[in-house]
Each structure stands twice: as structure tokens, then as C-alpha cells.
């Protein structure tokens, strides 16, 4: 076993579903205790990576280590280190909260007073004591998510995998769910791996990996990734991006890059440049926006397309 501070290490990982490549030579490291976000559009490989970490799939090439254990060589040890909360709740709606938890406890070899004590503890922490004997299908979406989270935590894992955990929740329930996650990290010193396609969720993570079409596009602290683009970014929307980019470079001697259907202008003082830009090119612009860079900008700069506008492409090799 390799000794390491890393909760998760992924090395040159490639995964294929038949001819379709879902992950391409992906390498990343998740430090222990980190809240780590996997951000990418649909089809970018987030769920596949989660399933590989959970030992439900085996790598085509490369390897993954969870708490120092290789997922292929020691899958049962890996599974004991991990709690998993998948997109679809893994609960039986026709069983009560307690019955669901007992059932899942049994999967992890928990029973008797140890299991009862753990269920009591979690019900109290998640403020669901009063719903203990309620059928799960009678709970609100947010409460069901909390029961699902409790299920994932029953065996006191060191790492929790959450795949798009707030899907289907309204903004209030989503906010409450994230508050619960933050508390969990503090009290349990858990490592959290959260797959999401939502910027606002990724921005709450300590570190994020941006995935696109199975590739790692960028990784690091969200703030640092965004700041690497400068204090501000200037985006021009225009029906003729190539011509406008060329005109900006000719007239103002600053770099202008066509990214998707937009033009990104790398000006050190975008506010001072903007009126001059309008004087020369105003008739050809639909809009110009100056803003502090976000992860969306990072994604756009690295991939040439928006996080939410990527049609899923069939990848083969
Ligand atoms: P994400 O979770 O980011 O939406 P996925 O990991 O689900 O991405 O998918 C990555 C790629 O693998 C996509 O191109 C998807 O169509 C493909 N894929 C996912 N599951 C299967 C499967 N069971 N069989 C074939 N292709 C799949």
C-alpha cells in the first residue's frame, strides 16, 4: 500500500464503454479532508468516474487508489472506505426511514445495538427523529435526500461520493443540503467528492476538476482557477466573431480570441478600453460584458464552449 495524504489518486485513467470513450487518460489527486468538485456538462464522464471509484466498474487503462488501496486489487477494502450517494435515491419508498437504514446497515455487516445506536445518532444529527417510523415516500424531497445521506454514512466512511446529489431539489432544499455537507465535513473530517454540472455548487468546493468529453480540462481551487484569467474578463457578443476579433487586434493591439460564438479580449484595463471599442466596433456588437472571471469562463477558455451548451458527442477512437 502506498502511504499518502491523498484520499484519492487517479493515474492515467481511461475508460471505454465498448467503442465509446468515457474517460481519457485522466490523472488527479484529492487531498484528505477536501471538498472536491467534479464539474462538467452532461456526458463529460463524472458518473463514470464515480462508478469507477465505487468499484462498480474496472478501469480500461490506468488505476485508481482510494485511501491508498487500488480499486481493482482491493475492491472490498475500498468499499468500506466509501459512502456513496447516487443521483437516484437508493431508498425503498414503501419502507420506513428506520427500516431503510436497517436494511442498508445489514449490507455493511452492522446489526444489533451498534446499528441502533448509529441510526439514533444520525437521526438526531439530521433532525429526523420524528420521522423515524414514516414511510420514505411520505417525506419531502429534501428529507429523502437527508435519509439517503444517512444511509451513505451508516458505516462511518472516510470518503463520501455524491453524484449530482441535489438533482430535483428546489433552491431552498439545495441550500440546506449544502449546509448539511459543510457541517459533516467539520464534524466527521470527511473527504467529499461531489459531481455537479452547477457552477454555484462547484464554487463552494475547496478544489474542482473541470471535465469535458472525458478529459481533465483544468483543476485547482475555484478562486485560483478564475483569478488566473485576470481580475476581469471582457467578452464581446457579435454575429461575426472572427472579423471582430481581428479588428480588435488591429485597432487596439490587444489579444482577442474567438471562443465559441464569443470574443474574449485580454485587456489589462477593460473599463478604459470599452468606450473606444464601441466607437470603432459598436455597430457590429450585440453586447460587451466586463466581469470577474468565474469557473464558467475558465471552462469556456479551456474548451471553447459553454458549460451548459455542449451537445453530447459520441466519442470513439
Ligand atoms: P456525466 O456523468 O458527466 O453526464 P457519464 O459518465 O454518464 O457522464 O457519461 C460519459 C460518456 O459515457 C457519455 O458519452 C455517455 O453517453 C457514455 N456512457 C455512459 N454510460 C454508458 C453506458 N452504460 N454505455 C455506453 N455509454 C455510456
Short mmCIF file of C-alpha atoms and ligand atoms in Angstrom, two decimals:
data_model
loop_
_atom_site.label_atom_id
_atom_site.label_comp_id
_atom_site.label_asym_id
_atom_site.label_seq_id
_atom_site.Cartn_x
_atom_site.Cartn_y
_atom_site.Cartn_z
CA UNK A 1 0.00 0.00 0.00
CA UNK A 2 1.25 3.42 -0.88
CA UNK A 3 1.37 5.83 2.05
CA UNK A 4 -0.05 9.16 1.08
CA UNK A 5 -2.04 12.12 2.30
CA UNK A 6 -4.24 11.66 -0.73
CA UNK A 7 -7.76 10.34 -0.19
CA UNK A 8 -7.96 9.55 -3.90
CA UNK A 9 -5.37 9.19 -6.61
CA UNK A 10 -6.25 8.64 -10.25
CA UNK A 11 -3.46 7.86 -12.66
CA UNK A 12 -3.71 7.88 -16.46
CA UNK A 13 -7.24 6.52 -16.23
CA UNK A 14 -9.02 5.61 -19.43
CA UNK A 15 -12.44 4.00 -19.52
CA UNK A 16 -14.35 2.71 -22.54
CA UNK A 17 -17.92 1.50 -22.87
CA UNK A 18 -17.25 -0.68 -25.91
CA UNK A 19 -16.05 1.72 -28.61
CA UNK A 20 -17.18 4.80 -26.69
CA UNK A 21 -14.51 6.52 -24.63
CA UNK A 22 -15.93 7.98 -21.43
CA UNK A 23 -12.63 8.97 -19.75
CA UNK A 24 -9.36 9.78 -21.45
CA UNK A 25 -6.06 9.43 -19.62
CA UNK A 26 -7.32 11.23 -16.56
CA UNK A 27 -4.99 11.94 -13.63
CA UNK A 28 -5.95 13.72 -10.45
CA UNK A 29 -5.32 13.74 -6.73
CA UNK A 30 -7.80 14.57 -3.99
CA UNK A 31 -6.25 15.55 -0.67
CA UNK A 32 -7.71 14.08 2.53
CA UNK A 33 -10.43 16.22 4.09
CA UNK A 34 -11.06 18.14 0.88
CA UNK A 35 -14.44 19.01 -0.59
CA UNK A 36 -13.65 18.19 -4.20
CA UNK A 37 -15.97 19.06 -7.07
CA UNK A 38 -16.17 17.31 -10.43
CA UNK A 39 -17.68 19.89 -12.75
CA UNK A 40 -18.62 19.18 -16.34
CA UNK A 41 -21.56 19.11 -18.73
CA UNK A 42 -23.68 16.02 -19.31
CA UNK A 43 -21.63 13.26 -20.83
CA UNK A 44 -18.28 14.59 -19.59
CA UNK A 45 -17.58 11.43 -17.56
CA UNK A 46 -18.44 12.40 -13.98
CA UNK A 47 -20.72 9.46 -13.24
CA UNK A 48 -18.31 7.05 -14.90
CA UNK A 49 -15.51 8.30 -12.64
CA UNK A 50 -17.79 7.93 -9.58
CA UNK A 51 -18.67 4.37 -10.59
CA UNK A 52 -15.00 3.52 -11.06
CA UNK A 53 -14.19 4.93 -7.62
CA UNK A 54 -17.08 2.95 -6.12
CA UNK A 55 -15.57 -0.21 -7.74
CA UNK A 56 -18.70 -0.76 -9.85
CA UNK A 57 -16.54 -0.55 -12.99
CA UNK A 58 -12.94 -1.55 -13.67
CA UNK A 59 -10.54 0.79 -15.48
CA UNK A 60 -9.78 0.01 -19.12
CA UNK A 61 -6.31 1.51 -18.57
CA UNK A 62 -4.61 3.24 -15.66
CA UNK A 63 -5.54 2.96 -11.99
CA UNK A 64 -7.41 4.48 -9.07
CA UNK A 65 -6.44 4.37 -5.39
CA UNK A 66 -8.88 5.14 -2.62
CA UNK A 67 -7.33 5.68 0.83
CA UNK A 68 -4.19 4.12 -0.62
CA UNK A 69 -5.96 0.96 -1.87
CA UNK A 70 -6.13 0.02 -5.52
CA UNK A 71 -9.78 -0.28 -6.63
CA UNK A 72 -9.05 -3.34 -8.78
CA UNK A 73 -6.80 -5.16 -6.30
CA UNK A 74 -8.72 -4.42 -3.10
CA UNK A 75 -12.33 -3.57 -4.01
CA UNK A 76 -13.90 -4.64 -0.71
CA UNK A 77 -11.43 -2.59 1.35
CA UNK A 78 -12.14 0.37 -0.93
CA UNK A 79 -15.90 -0.07 -0.47
CA UNK A 80 -15.52 0.07 3.30
CA UNK A 81 -13.73 3.45 2.98
CA UNK A 82 -16.51 4.89 0.84
CA UNK A 83 -20.05 6.08 1.29
CA UNK A 84 -21.97 6.65 -1.90
CA UNK A 85 -24.95 8.89 -2.63
CA UNK A 86 -26.01 8.47 -6.23
CA UNK A 87 -28.30 10.66 -8.31
CA UNK A 88 -31.32 8.45 -7.76
CA UNK A 89 -32.08 7.85 -4.10
CA UNK A 90 -31.23 4.28 -3.13
CA UNK A 91 -34.20 4.06 -0.79
CA UNK A 92 -37.35 1.97 -0.76
CA UNK A 93 -40.29 4.36 -0.57
CA UNK A 94 -42.56 1.70 0.89
CA UNK A 95 -40.30 1.12 3.89
CA UNK A 96 -39.97 3.47 6.84
CA UNK A 97 -36.88 5.59 7.42
CA UNK A 98 -35.64 3.21 10.08
CA UNK A 99 -36.36 0.09 8.02
CA UNK A 100 -34.38 1.54 5.10
CA UNK A 101 -31.44 2.31 7.36
CA UNK A 102 -31.54 -1.14 8.98
CA UNK A 103 -31.57 -2.79 5.58
CA UNK A 104 -28.55 -0.85 4.38
CA UNK A 105 -26.76 -1.31 7.70
CA UNK A 106 -27.05 -5.06 7.16
CA UNK A 107 -25.23 -4.71 3.81
CA UNK A 108 -22.26 -3.36 5.75
CA UNK A 109 -22.43 -6.04 8.45
CA UNK A 110 -23.94 -3.66 11.02
CA UNK A 111 -26.62 -5.05 13.34
CA UNK A 112 -27.93 -5.14 16.90
CA UNK A 113 -27.26 -2.36 19.37
CA UNK A 114 -24.32 -0.97 17.37
CA UNK A 115 -26.64 -0.37 14.40
CA UNK A 116 -29.44 1.03 16.59
CA UNK A 117 -27.00 3.44 18.24
CA UNK A 118 -25.66 4.61 14.88
CA UNK A 119 -29.18 5.11 13.49
CA UNK A 120 -30.19 7.08 16.63
CA UNK A 121 -27.10 9.25 16.32
CA UNK A 122 -27.70 10.02 12.65
CA UNK A 123 -31.45 10.65 13.08
CA UNK A 124 -30.65 13.18 15.80
CA UNK A 125 -27.92 14.87 13.78
CA UNK A 126 -30.10 15.09 10.69
CA UNK A 127 -33.12 16.20 12.67
CA UNK A 128 -35.27 13.29 11.51
CA UNK A 129 -36.03 11.55 14.85
CA UNK A 130 -39.72 12.33 14.50
CA UNK A 131 -39.90 10.82 11.01
CA UNK A 132 -38.23 7.58 12.06
CA UNK A 133 -41.37 5.46 11.51
CA UNK A 134 -42.62 7.39 8.48
CA UNK A 135 -42.70 5.75 5.05
CA UNK A 136 -39.92 7.27 2.97
CA UNK A 137 -42.28 8.14 0.12
CA UNK A 138 -44.18 10.44 2.50
CA UNK A 139 -41.09 12.59 3.15
CA UNK A 140 -40.25 15.77 1.24
CA UNK A 141 -37.53 15.65 -1.43
CA UNK A 142 -35.04 17.34 0.90
CA UNK A 143 -35.81 14.91 3.74
CA UNK A 144 -35.43 11.91 1.41
CA UNK A 145 -32.03 13.27 0.39
CA UNK A 146 -31.03 13.51 4.04
CA UNK A 147 -32.09 9.89 4.65
CA UNK A 148 -30.06 8.90 1.60
CA UNK A 149 -27.10 10.77 3.06
CA UNK A 150 -27.56 8.98 6.38
CA UNK A 151 -27.61 5.68 4.50
CA UNK A 152 -24.28 6.58 2.89
CA UNK A 153 -22.82 7.49 6.29
CA UNK A 154 -24.04 4.48 8.30
CA UNK A 155 -20.73 2.62 8.20
CA UNK A 156 -18.74 5.80 9.05
CA UNK A 157 -16.83 6.05 5.76
CA UNK A 158 -13.82 8.34 5.35
CA UNK A 159 -14.86 9.44 1.88
CA UNK A 160 -18.33 10.29 0.63
CA UNK A 161 -19.08 10.22 -3.11
CA UNK A 162 -22.05 12.35 -4.12
CA UNK A 163 -23.20 12.22 -7.73
CA UNK A 164 -25.36 15.25 -8.57
CA UNK A 165 -26.87 14.98 -5.09
CA UNK A 166 -29.20 17.98 -5.36
CA UNK A 167 -30.90 16.92 -8.61
CA UNK A 168 -34.62 17.55 -8.30
CA UNK A 169 -34.34 19.71 -5.17
CA UNK A 170 -35.65 23.27 -5.10
CA UNK A 171 -33.13 26.06 -4.36
CA UNK A 172 -34.02 26.17 -0.66
CA UNK A 173 -33.62 22.41 -0.18
CA UNK A 174 -30.40 22.57 -2.22
CA UNK A 175 -29.03 25.29 0.04
CA UNK A 176 -29.98 23.28 3.15
CA UNK A 177 -28.34 20.16 1.70
CA UNK A 178 -25.06 22.03 1.17
CA UNK A 179 -25.20 23.38 4.69
CA UNK A 180 -25.51 19.81 5.92
CA UNK A 181 -22.49 18.82 3.81
CA UNK A 182 -20.42 21.65 5.28
CA UNK A 183 -21.33 20.60 8.83
CA UNK A 184 -20.46 17.00 8.02
CA UNK A 185 -17.02 17.96 6.87
CA UNK A 186 -16.33 19.80 10.08
CA UNK A 187 -17.67 17.17 12.45
CA UNK A 188 -16.61 13.99 10.63
CA UNK A 189 -13.49 15.19 8.76
CA UNK A 190 -14.87 13.53 5.69
CA UNK A 191 -13.46 13.85 2.22
CA UNK A 192 -16.31 14.80 -0.11
CA UNK A 193 -16.29 14.18 -3.84
CA UNK A 194 -19.24 15.96 -5.43
CA UNK A 195 -20.11 15.60 -9.12
CA UNK A 196 -22.15 18.52 -10.39
CA UNK A 197 -22.97 20.48 -13.50
CA UNK A 198 -23.91 23.51 -11.41
CA UNK A 199 -21.38 26.33 -11.17
CA UNK A 200 -22.65 27.58 -7.84
CA UNK A 201 -22.11 24.13 -6.33
CA UNK A 202 -18.61 23.75 -7.78
CA UNK A 203 -17.68 27.20 -6.48
CA UNK A 204 -18.39 26.01 -2.93
CA UNK A 205 -15.74 23.28 -3.19
CA UNK A 206 -12.13 23.65 -1.98
CA UNK A 207 -10.87 22.23 -5.26
CA UNK A 208 -12.51 21.34 -8.53
CA UNK A 209 -11.65 19.29 -11.59
CA UNK A 210 -13.26 20.52 -14.80
CA UNK A 211 -14.14 17.66 -17.12
CA UNK A 212 -15.13 17.83 -20.76
CA UNK A 213 -15.66 14.88 -23.08
CA UNK A 214 -13.78 12.63 -20.66
CA UNK A 215 -10.75 14.90 -20.39
CA UNK A 216 -9.44 16.86 -17.44
CA UNK A 217 -9.61 20.45 -18.62
CA UNK A 218 -8.27 22.21 -15.51
CA UNK A 219 -8.09 21.63 -11.77
CA UNK A 220 -7.39 23.61 -8.64
CA UNK A 221 -9.09 25.93 -6.18
CA UNK A 222 -12.05 27.66 -7.90
CA UNK A 223 -10.79 31.13 -6.90
CA UNK A 224 -7.27 30.45 -8.18
CA UNK A 225 -8.51 29.00 -11.48
CA UNK A 226 -10.68 32.04 -12.08
CA UNK A 227 -8.01 34.52 -10.98
CA UNK A 228 -5.55 33.02 -13.45
CA UNK A 229 -7.70 34.66 -16.16
CA UNK A 230 -7.04 38.11 -14.64
CA UNK A 231 -9.05 40.41 -12.39
CA UNK A 232 -11.65 40.97 -15.06
CA UNK A 233 -12.61 39.46 -18.39
CA UNK A 234 -14.14 41.30 -21.32
CA UNK A 235 -16.50 39.29 -23.52
CA UNK A 236 -17.94 40.56 -26.79
CA UNK A 237 -21.03 39.03 -28.34
CA UNK A 238 -21.25 39.58 -32.06
CA UNK A 239 -22.68 37.86 -35.16
CA UNK A 240 -19.20 37.98 -36.73
CA UNK A 241 -16.72 36.90 -34.03
CA UNK A 242 -13.75 36.18 -36.35
CA UNK A 243 -13.90 39.60 -38.02
CA UNK A 244 -14.44 41.44 -34.73
CA UNK A 245 -11.52 39.63 -33.05
CA UNK A 246 -9.25 40.59 -35.95
CA UNK A 247 -10.44 44.22 -35.82
CA UNK A 248 -9.84 44.46 -32.06
CA UNK A 249 -6.28 43.20 -32.50
CA UNK A 250 -5.58 45.59 -35.39
CA UNK A 251 -7.04 48.71 -33.80
CA UNK A 252 -6.10 48.25 -30.16
CA UNK A 253 -3.11 45.93 -30.20
CA UNK A 254 -4.61 43.61 -27.54
CA UNK A 255 -5.17 39.88 -27.80
CA UNK A 256 -8.68 38.90 -28.84
CA UNK A 257 -9.67 35.23 -29.10
CA UNK A 258 -12.73 33.68 -30.60
CA UNK A 259 -14.17 31.21 -28.12
CA UNK A 260 -17.31 29.51 -29.31
CA UNK A 261 -19.52 32.33 -30.57
CA UNK A 262 -17.92 34.98 -28.31
CA UNK A 263 -14.74 37.03 -28.40
CA UNK A 264 -12.60 37.22 -25.28
CA UNK A 265 -10.46 40.36 -25.08
CA UNK A 266 -7.39 40.17 -22.88
CA UNK A 267 -7.17 43.83 -21.87
CA UNK A 268 -5.42 44.84 -18.67
CA UNK A 269 -7.85 47.76 -18.26
CA UNK A 270 -11.10 46.62 -19.84
CA UNK A 271 -13.09 49.59 -18.46
CA UNK A 272 -10.83 52.12 -20.20
CA UNK A 273 -10.89 50.16 -23.45
CA UNK A 274 -14.64 49.67 -23.63
CA UNK A 275 -15.73 53.19 -24.84
CA UNK A 276 -13.06 53.08 -27.59
CA UNK A 277 -14.21 49.64 -28.63
CA UNK A 278 -17.76 50.92 -29.01
CA UNK A 279 -16.57 53.91 -31.05
CA UNK A 280 -14.85 51.68 -33.57
CA UNK A 281 -16.92 48.48 -33.48
CA UNK A 282 -20.20 49.43 -31.79
CA UNK A 283 -22.35 48.69 -34.85
CA UNK A 284 -21.01 45.14 -35.01
CA UNK A 285 -21.51 44.28 -31.32
CA UNK A 286 -24.57 42.79 -29.71
CA UNK A 287 -23.15 43.23 -26.23
CA UNK A 288 -19.96 43.68 -24.25
CA UNK A 289 -19.61 42.37 -20.70
CA UNK A 290 -16.90 43.02 -18.17
CA UNK A 291 -16.98 40.71 -15.19
CA UNK A 292 -14.88 39.00 -12.58
CA UNK A 293 -13.93 35.64 -14.07
CA UNK A 294 -15.95 32.61 -12.95
CA UNK A 295 -15.47 28.89 -13.42
CA UNK A 296 -17.74 29.21 -16.46
CA UNK A 297 -15.08 31.50 -18.02
CA UNK A 298 -12.36 29.02 -17.10
CA UNK A 299 -14.33 26.25 -18.79
CA UNK A 300 -15.03 28.39 -21.84
CA UNK A 301 -11.41 29.47 -22.24
CA UNK A 302 -10.11 25.90 -21.97
CA UNK A 303 -12.73 24.18 -24.12
CA UNK A 304 -14.10 26.83 -26.48
CA UNK A 305 -17.66 26.11 -25.43
CA UNK A 306 -20.06 26.88 -22.62
CA UNK A 307 -20.62 24.51 -19.73
CA UNK A 308 -24.31 24.17 -20.50
CA UNK A 309 -24.35 24.34 -24.28
CA UNK A 310 -22.46 21.23 -25.20
CA UNK A 311 -24.41 18.70 -27.16
CA UNK A 312 -23.29 15.24 -26.14
CA UNK A 313 -20.93 13.89 -28.73
CA UNK A 314 -20.26 10.26 -29.47
CA UNK A 315 -16.61 9.71 -28.74
CA UNK A 316 -14.89 6.86 -30.42
CA UNK A 317 -11.34 6.06 -31.24
P1 LIG B 1 -21.76 12.56 -16.90
O1 LIG B 1 -21.97 11.89 -15.57
O2 LIG B 1 -20.75 13.66 -16.85
O3 LIG B 1 -23.05 13.00 -17.51
P2 LIG B 1 -21.22 9.89 -17.92
O4 LIG B 1 -20.10 9.33 -17.14
O5 LIG B 1 -22.60 9.46 -17.56
O6 LIG B 1 -21.13 11.50 -17.91
O7 LIG B 1 -21.00 9.58 -19.47
C1 LIG B 1 -19.75 9.72 -20.11
C2 LIG B 1 -19.86 9.16 -21.52
O8 LIG B 1 -20.06 7.76 -21.46
C3 LIG B 1 -21.04 9.71 -22.31
O9 LIG B 1 -20.63 9.84 -23.66
C4 LIG B 1 -22.11 8.66 -22.12
O10 LIG B 1 -23.02 8.65 -23.22
C5 LIG B 1 -21.27 7.39 -22.11
N1 LIG B 1 -21.91 6.34 -21.30
C6 LIG B 1 -22.29 6.42 -20.00
N2 LIG B 1 -22.81 5.25 -19.58
C7 LIG B 1 -22.77 4.40 -20.63
C8 LIG B 1 -23.15 3.06 -20.84
N3 LIG B 1 -23.69 2.32 -19.86
N4 LIG B 1 -22.96 2.52 -22.07
C9 LIG B 1 -22.40 3.25 -23.07
N5 LIG B 1 -22.01 4.51 -22.95
C10 LIG B 1 -22.18 5.11 -21.75
#
